[in-house]
Amino acid sequence: MAATFSPSSPIISSSATTTACKTPTKPPHSSLFTPTKQSLTSLLTATLATTTLLTASPSLAEPAQTYHIYYGTAASAANYGGYGGNSDKKASAEYIYDVPDGWKERLVSKVEKGTNGTDSEFYNPKKRTEKEYLTFLAGFPQLAPKDAVLNNLALSDVGLQDLLASADKVASEEKKDDKGQLYYVYEIDGSGSHSLISVTCANNKLYAHFVNAPTPEWNRDEETLRHVHESFKTVQ
């Protein structure tokens, strides 16, 4: 605020002179340019509140993906209980893998099980082509060479044939679990989709676990898809 001066009394006076001298006053300052202590405090408080809102907002982040375990029995088509249900799948399971919560199970028909060996399948309801499934073939005591196994799997899987035909990159490696069981692991990067495959032999059967997704879903859900891929194992 501007200072108030009384015009009735000069600052300096003299009886010998007729001219009164006054100390020049400084022009008033606008409060728009000179912030008061109160305004500075209010500004600082508002800044801190805004910073807190921007940095402390975990509720805006997507929740972590959760999973449940699927127990697969790899029963033959003749003994398939898909329409009536199995009495205790956990007790009779030959393999297990994790399924993202929220994914849906597709019921596999006896015909499909008998022709290409599909035993189980789950898919993302937001994008049905983002899925995981397992096939098995009886009469395989051990794994053949990696290239031969992948080519033989493609013979009964048209989707895998198309993916291999358009693949930009196919990687394969051998892994062993903590019990020494051998797994072949394949990663196929196609022009419009991505696939992870894990193959092993146990119980005189060949098991192949597939995780497939179109490229946009792969880029978005890679961590989840790799998790379900790595969760597959047989139950001895």
CSV table of C-alpha atoms in Angstrom, one decimal:
chain,number,residue,atom,x,y,z
A,1,MET,CA,0.0,0.0,0.0
A,2,ALA,CA,1.2,3.6,-0.7
A,3,ALA,CA,2.3,5.6,2.3
A,4,THR,CA,0.1,8.6,3.5
A,5,PHE,CA,1.7,12.0,4.1
A,6,SER,CA,0.2,15.0,5.9
A,7,PRO,CA,0.4,18.1,3.7
A,8,SER,CA,0.1,20.5,6.7
A,9,SER,CA,3.6,20.2,8.1
A,10,PRO,CA,6.8,20.4,5.9
A,11,ILE,CA,9.6,18.1,6.7
A,12,ILE,CA,12.2,21.0,6.7
A,13,SER,CA,11.3,24.7,7.5
A,14,SER,CA,13.4,27.9,8.0
A,15,SER,CA,12.5,31.4,9.3
A,16,ALA,CA,15.1,33.0,7.0
A,17,THR,CA,13.8,31.5,3.8
A,18,THR,CA,10.5,31.6,2.1
A,19,THR,CA,10.9,28.3,0.2
A,20,ALA,CA,10.1,25.1,2.1
A,21,CYS,CA,12.0,22.0,1.0
A,22,LYS,CA,10.4,18.6,1.1
A,23,THR,CA,12.0,15.3,0.7
A,24,PRO,CA,10.8,13.8,-2.6
A,25,THR,CA,8.5,10.9,-2.1
A,26,LYS,CA,8.9,7.6,-4.0
A,27,PRO,CA,6.2,6.6,-6.4
A,28,PRO,CA,3.8,4.0,-4.9
A,29,HIS,CA,4.4,0.4,-5.9
A,30,SER,CA,1.5,-1.7,-7.1
A,31,SER,CA,0.7,-4.9,-5.2
A,32,LEU,CA,0.7,-6.7,-8.5
A,33,PHE,CA,4.5,-6.5,-8.7
A,34,THR,CA,5.4,-6.7,-5.0
A,35,PRO,CA,3.9,-9.8,-3.5
A,36,THR,CA,3.1,-9.8,0.2
A,37,LYS,CA,4.2,-12.4,2.6
A,38,GLN,CA,0.6,-13.8,2.7
A,39,SER,CA,0.5,-14.1,-1.1
A,40,LEU,CA,3.8,-15.9,-1.2
A,41,THR,CA,2.6,-18.4,1.4
A,42,SER,CA,-0.6,-19.1,-0.6
A,43,LEU,CA,1.4,-19.5,-3.8
A,44,LEU,CA,3.8,-22.0,-2.2
A,45,THR,CA,0.9,-24.0,-0.7
A,46,ALA,CA,-0.8,-24.3,-4.1
A,47,THR,CA,2.4,-25.4,-5.7
A,48,LEU,CA,3.0,-28.1,-3.2
A,49,ALA,CA,-0.6,-29.3,-3.5
A,50,THR,CA,-0.3,-29.6,-7.3
A,51,THR,CA,3.0,-31.4,-7.0
A,52,THR,CA,1.5,-33.9,-4.6
A,53,LEU,CA,-1.4,-34.6,-6.9
A,54,LEU,CA,0.9,-35.2,-9.9
A,55,THR,CA,3.4,-37.4,-8.1
A,56,ALA,CA,1.2,-39.4,-5.7
A,57,SER,CA,-1.5,-40.9,-7.9
A,58,PRO,CA,-1.0,-44.7,-7.8
A,59,SER,CA,-4.7,-45.2,-8.3
A,60,LEU,CA,-4.3,-44.2,-11.9
A,61,ALA,CA,-1.9,-47.1,-12.7
A,62,GLU,CA,-3.3,-50.4,-13.9
A,63,PRO,CA,-3.5,-53.1,-11.3
A,64,ALA,CA,-1.0,-56.0,-11.4
A,65,GLN,CA,-2.1,-59.0,-13.4
A,66,THR,CA,-3.1,-62.0,-11.3
A,67,TYR,CA,-3.4,-65.7,-12.3
A,68,HIS,CA,-4.8,-69.0,-11.4
A,69,ILE,CA,-3.5,-72.5,-12.1
A,70,TYR,CA,-5.0,-74.7,-14.7
A,71,TYR,CA,-4.6,-78.5,-14.2
A,72,GLY,CA,-4.7,-80.5,-17.5
A,73,THR,CA,-5.3,-84.2,-17.7
A,74,ALA,CA,-4.4,-84.9,-21.3
A,75,ALA,CA,-7.1,-87.5,-21.5
A,76,SER,CA,-7.7,-89.4,-24.7
A,77,ALA,CA,-10.8,-88.5,-26.8
A,78,ALA,CA,-12.4,-91.7,-25.7
A,79,ASN,CA,-12.1,-90.8,-22.1
A,80,TYR,CA,-12.6,-87.1,-22.5
A,81,GLY,CA,-14.8,-85.6,-19.7
A,82,GLY,CA,-15.1,-82.1,-21.2
A,83,TYR,CA,-18.9,-82.2,-21.4
A,84,GLY,CA,-19.4,-83.9,-18.0
A,85,GLY,CA,-16.5,-82.6,-16.1
A,86,ASN,CA,-13.7,-84.4,-14.4
A,87,SER,CA,-14.1,-85.5,-10.8
A,88,ASP,CA,-10.7,-84.3,-9.6
A,89,LYS,CA,-8.6,-82.7,-12.3
A,90,LYS,CA,-5.9,-81.6,-9.8
A,91,ALA,CA,-5.3,-85.2,-8.6
A,92,SER,CA,-5.2,-86.6,-12.1
A,93,ALA,CA,-3.3,-83.7,-13.8
A,94,GLU,CA,-0.4,-84.4,-16.1
A,95,TYR,CA,0.5,-80.8,-16.7
A,96,ILE,CA,-0.2,-77.3,-15.3
A,97,TYR,CA,0.1,-73.7,-16.5
A,98,ASP,CA,-1.0,-70.3,-15.3
A,99,VAL,CA,-4.1,-68.5,-16.7
A,100,PRO,CA,-4.5,-64.7,-16.4
A,101,ASP,CA,-7.6,-63.9,-14.3
A,102,GLY,CA,-10.3,-62.6,-16.6
A,103,TRP,CA,-9.4,-64.9,-19.5
A,104,LYS,CA,-12.1,-67.4,-20.7
A,105,GLU,CA,-11.9,-71.1,-21.3
A,106,ARG,CA,-12.9,-72.5,-24.7
A,107,LEU,CA,-14.4,-75.9,-24.5
A,108,VAL,CA,-12.5,-78.3,-26.8
A,109,SER,CA,-14.6,-80.8,-28.6
A,110,LYS,CA,-13.9,-84.6,-28.7
A,111,VAL,CA,-13.4,-84.3,-32.5
A,112,GLU,CA,-10.8,-81.6,-32.1
A,113,LYS,CA,-9.1,-83.5,-29.4
A,114,GLY,CA,-9.0,-86.6,-31.5
A,115,THR,CA,-7.7,-84.9,-34.7
A,116,ASN,CA,-5.0,-82.4,-33.6
A,117,GLY,CA,-4.6,-83.3,-29.9
A,118,THR,CA,-5.8,-80.0,-28.5
A,119,ASP,CA,-6.5,-80.6,-24.7
A,120,SER,CA,-7.2,-77.1,-23.3
A,121,GLU,CA,-7.4,-73.5,-24.4
A,122,PHE,CA,-7.9,-70.1,-22.8
A,123,TYR,CA,-8.3,-66.7,-24.5
A,124,ASN,CA,-8.5,-63.0,-23.7
A,125,PRO,CA,-12.2,-62.0,-24.2
A,126,LYS,CA,-11.0,-58.5,-25.3
A,127,LYS,CA,-9.1,-60.1,-28.2
A,128,ARG,CA,-9.9,-63.8,-28.8
A,129,THR,CA,-6.7,-64.3,-30.9
A,130,GLU,CA,-4.6,-63.6,-27.8
A,131,LYS,CA,-4.6,-67.0,-26.2
A,132,GLU,CA,-2.8,-70.0,-24.8
A,133,TYR,CA,-3.5,-73.6,-25.5
A,134,LEU,CA,-2.0,-77.1,-25.1
A,135,THR,CA,-1.8,-80.0,-27.5
A,136,PHE,CA,-0.5,-83.5,-26.8
A,137,LEU,CA,0.4,-86.6,-28.8
A,138,ALA,CA,0.8,-90.1,-27.4
A,139,GLY,CA,3.6,-92.5,-28.1
A,140,PHE,CA,6.6,-90.1,-27.8
A,141,PRO,CA,9.1,-91.3,-25.1
A,142,GLN,CA,11.6,-88.6,-25.9
A,143,LEU,CA,12.1,-85.4,-28.0
A,144,ALA,CA,13.3,-85.5,-31.6
A,145,PRO,CA,15.7,-82.8,-32.8
A,146,LYS,CA,14.3,-79.2,-32.3
A,147,ASP,CA,13.7,-78.4,-36.0
A,148,ALA,CA,11.9,-81.7,-36.6
A,149,VAL,CA,9.6,-81.2,-33.6
A,150,LEU,CA,8.6,-77.7,-34.7
A,151,ASN,CA,7.9,-78.9,-38.3
A,152,ASN,CA,5.8,-81.9,-37.0
A,153,LEU,CA,3.7,-79.6,-34.8
A,154,ALA,CA,3.0,-77.4,-37.8
A,155,LEU,CA,1.5,-80.3,-39.7
A,156,SER,CA,-1.6,-80.4,-37.5
A,157,ASP,CA,-1.7,-76.7,-36.7
A,158,VAL,CA,-2.7,-74.4,-39.7
A,159,GLY,CA,-2.1,-71.3,-37.7
A,160,LEU,CA,1.4,-72.4,-36.8
A,161,GLN,CA,2.1,-73.1,-40.5
A,162,ASP,CA,1.0,-69.6,-41.5
A,163,LEU,CA,3.1,-68.0,-38.7
A,164,LEU,CA,6.2,-69.9,-39.8
A,165,ALA,CA,5.7,-69.0,-43.4
A,166,SER,CA,5.6,-65.3,-42.6
A,167,ALA,CA,8.1,-65.3,-39.7
A,168,ASP,CA,10.7,-62.6,-39.6
A,169,LYS,CA,12.6,-64.5,-36.9
A,170,VAL,CA,12.5,-68.0,-35.3
A,171,ALA,CA,14.6,-68.6,-32.2
A,172,SER,CA,14.9,-71.9,-30.4
A,173,GLU,CA,16.7,-73.2,-27.3
A,174,GLU,CA,16.9,-76.1,-24.9
A,175,LYS,CA,16.1,-75.7,-21.2
A,176,LYS,CA,16.0,-78.1,-18.2
A,177,ASP,CA,13.9,-77.7,-15.1
A,178,ASP,CA,15.1,-78.3,-11.6
A,179,LYS,CA,14.3,-82.0,-12.0
A,180,GLY,CA,16.4,-82.2,-15.2
A,181,GLN,CA,13.5,-82.5,-17.6
A,182,LEU,CA,14.3,-81.2,-21.1
A,183,TYR,CA,12.1,-78.5,-22.7
A,184,TYR,CA,12.4,-77.1,-26.2
A,185,VAL,CA,11.5,-73.4,-26.3
A,186,TYR,CA,10.6,-71.6,-29.5
A,187,GLU,CA,9.9,-67.9,-30.1
A,188,ILE,CA,8.4,-66.9,-33.4
A,189,ASP,CA,8.2,-63.3,-34.5
A,190,GLY,CA,5.8,-63.0,-37.4
A,191,SER,CA,4.7,-60.1,-39.6
A,192,GLY,CA,1.5,-59.6,-37.6
A,193,SER,CA,1.7,-61.9,-34.6
A,194,HIS,CA,4.0,-63.4,-32.0
A,195,SER,CA,4.2,-66.9,-30.6
A,196,LEU,CA,5.9,-68.6,-27.7
A,197,ILE,CA,6.0,-72.4,-27.7
A,198,SER,CA,7.3,-74.9,-25.0
A,199,VAL,CA,7.6,-78.6,-25.8
A,200,THR,CA,8.5,-81.5,-23.6
A,201,CYS,CA,8.0,-85.3,-23.3
A,202,ALA,CA,6.7,-87.1,-20.3
A,203,ASN,CA,4.4,-90.1,-19.5
A,204,ASN,CA,5.2,-91.4,-23.0
A,205,LYS,CA,3.5,-88.2,-24.5
A,206,LEU,CA,4.6,-85.1,-26.2
A,207,TYR,CA,3.2,-81.9,-24.7
A,208,ALA,CA,3.2,-78.5,-26.6
A,209,HIS,CA,2.1,-75.3,-24.9
A,210,PHE,CA,1.4,-72.4,-27.2
A,211,VAL,CA,1.0,-68.7,-26.3
A,212,ASN,CA,-0.1,-66.6,-29.3
A,213,ALA,CA,-1.0,-62.9,-29.7
A,214,PRO,CA,-1.3,-60.3,-32.5
A,215,THR,CA,1.6,-57.8,-32.5
A,216,PRO,CA,-0.4,-54.9,-30.8
A,217,GLU,CA,-1.5,-57.2,-28.0
A,218,TRP,CA,2.0,-58.7,-27.7
A,219,ASN,CA,3.5,-55.2,-27.3
A,220,ARG,CA,1.0,-54.4,-24.7
A,221,ASP,CA,0.9,-57.7,-22.7
A,222,GLU,CA,4.4,-59.1,-23.3
A,223,GLU,CA,5.1,-59.5,-19.6
A,224,THR,CA,1.9,-61.4,-19.0
A,225,LEU,CA,2.3,-63.6,-22.0
A,226,ARG,CA,5.9,-64.5,-21.1
A,227,HIS,CA,4.7,-65.3,-17.6
A,228,VAL,CA,2.1,-67.9,-18.7
A,229,HIS,CA,4.6,-69.3,-21.2
A,230,GLU,CA,7.2,-69.9,-18.5
A,231,SER,CA,4.6,-71.3,-16.1
A,232,PHE,CA,4.0,-74.5,-18.1
A,233,LYS,CA,5.4,-77.7,-16.8
A,234,THR,CA,4.4,-81.4,-16.6
A,235,VAL,CA,3.4,-83.1,-13.4
A,236,GLN,CA,5.4,-86.3,-12.8
